Short mmCIF file of C-alpha atoms in Angstrom, two decimals:
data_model
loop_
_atom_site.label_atom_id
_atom_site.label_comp_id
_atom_site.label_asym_id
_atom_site.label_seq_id
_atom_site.Cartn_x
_atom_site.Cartn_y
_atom_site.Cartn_z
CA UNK C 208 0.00 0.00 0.00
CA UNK C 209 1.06 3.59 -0.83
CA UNK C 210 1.69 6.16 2.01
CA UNK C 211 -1.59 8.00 0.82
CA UNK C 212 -3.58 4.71 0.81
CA UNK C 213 -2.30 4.33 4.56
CA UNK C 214 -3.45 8.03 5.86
CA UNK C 215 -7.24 7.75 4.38
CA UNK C 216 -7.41 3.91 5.77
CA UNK C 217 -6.25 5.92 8.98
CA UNK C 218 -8.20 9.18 8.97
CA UNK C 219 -11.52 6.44 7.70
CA UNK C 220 -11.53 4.43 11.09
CA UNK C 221 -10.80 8.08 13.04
CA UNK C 222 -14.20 9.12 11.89
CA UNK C 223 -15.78 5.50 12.41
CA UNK C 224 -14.20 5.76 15.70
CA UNK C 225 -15.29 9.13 16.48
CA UNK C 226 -19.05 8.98 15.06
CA UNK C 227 -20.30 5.43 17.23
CA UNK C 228 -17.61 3.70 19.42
CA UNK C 229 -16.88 7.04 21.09
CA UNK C 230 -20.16 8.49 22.47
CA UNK C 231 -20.68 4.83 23.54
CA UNK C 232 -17.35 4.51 25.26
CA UNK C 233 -17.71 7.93 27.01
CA UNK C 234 -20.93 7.33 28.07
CA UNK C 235 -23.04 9.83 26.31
CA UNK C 236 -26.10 7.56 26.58
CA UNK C 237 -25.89 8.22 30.41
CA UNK C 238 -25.59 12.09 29.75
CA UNK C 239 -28.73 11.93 27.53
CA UNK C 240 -30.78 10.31 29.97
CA UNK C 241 -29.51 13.00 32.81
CA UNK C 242 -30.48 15.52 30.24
CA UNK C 243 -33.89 14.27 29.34
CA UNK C 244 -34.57 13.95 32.86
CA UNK C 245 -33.71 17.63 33.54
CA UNK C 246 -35.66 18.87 30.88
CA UNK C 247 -38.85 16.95 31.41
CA UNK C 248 -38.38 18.48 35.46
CA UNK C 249 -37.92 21.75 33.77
CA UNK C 250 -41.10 21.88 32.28
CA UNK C 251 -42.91 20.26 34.22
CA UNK C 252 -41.72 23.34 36.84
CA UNK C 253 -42.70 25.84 33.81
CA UNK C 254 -45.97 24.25 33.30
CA UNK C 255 -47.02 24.60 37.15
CA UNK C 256 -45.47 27.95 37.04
CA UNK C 257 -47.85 29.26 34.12
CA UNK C 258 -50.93 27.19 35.36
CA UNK C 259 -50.54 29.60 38.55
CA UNK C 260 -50.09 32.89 36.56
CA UNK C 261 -53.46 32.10 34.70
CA UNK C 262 -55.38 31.28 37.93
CA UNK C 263 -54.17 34.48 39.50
CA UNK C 264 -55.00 36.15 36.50
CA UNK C 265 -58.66 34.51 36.25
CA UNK C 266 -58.92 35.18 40.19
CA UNK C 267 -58.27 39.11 39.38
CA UNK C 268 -60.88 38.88 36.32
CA UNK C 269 -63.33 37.72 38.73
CA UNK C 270 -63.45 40.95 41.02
CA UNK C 271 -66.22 43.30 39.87
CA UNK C 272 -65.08 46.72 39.69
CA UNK C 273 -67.42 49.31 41.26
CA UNK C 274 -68.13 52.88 40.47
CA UNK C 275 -66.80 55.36 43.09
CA UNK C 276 -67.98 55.43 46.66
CA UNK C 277 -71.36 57.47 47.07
CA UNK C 278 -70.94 59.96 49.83
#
C-alpha cells in the first residue's frame, strides 16, 4: 500500500471511531438520559409555574369593579 492509501485507511476508522464507538465509550447515553430527565423536570416546573399565573390572572378577572364610593 502507498503512504496515501495508509493516511485515508487511517483518517476512515478516526471518523468510524469518532461517530459510534466514542459516544458509547464515554458514556453519552448516560448524559442523555440525565439531560432528558432535567428537561422533562424543567417543564414540568414551567408548566405549574404558568398554570398559577393564569389562575391568579382569572382570580383578578373575577373581582367586579365598582363605580366610586357614594358619599
Amino acid at each position: 500500500m502507498d503512504w496515501d492509501m495508509t493516511v485515508m485507511l487511517f483518517c476512515a476508522v478516526g471518523i468510524v471511531w469518532m461517530a459510534i464507538a466514542m459516544p458509547y465509550s464515554r458514556g453519552w447515553r448516560y448524559l442523555n438520559v440525565r439531560m432528558e430527565d432535567s428537561l422533562s423536570r424543567s417543564n414540568a416546573l414551567l408548566e405549574a409555574q404558568s398554570r398559577s399565573l393564569e389562575s391568579e390572572a382569572a382570580d383578578e378577572a373575577a373581582v367586579t369593579v365598582t363605580g366610586p364610593a357614594t358619599r
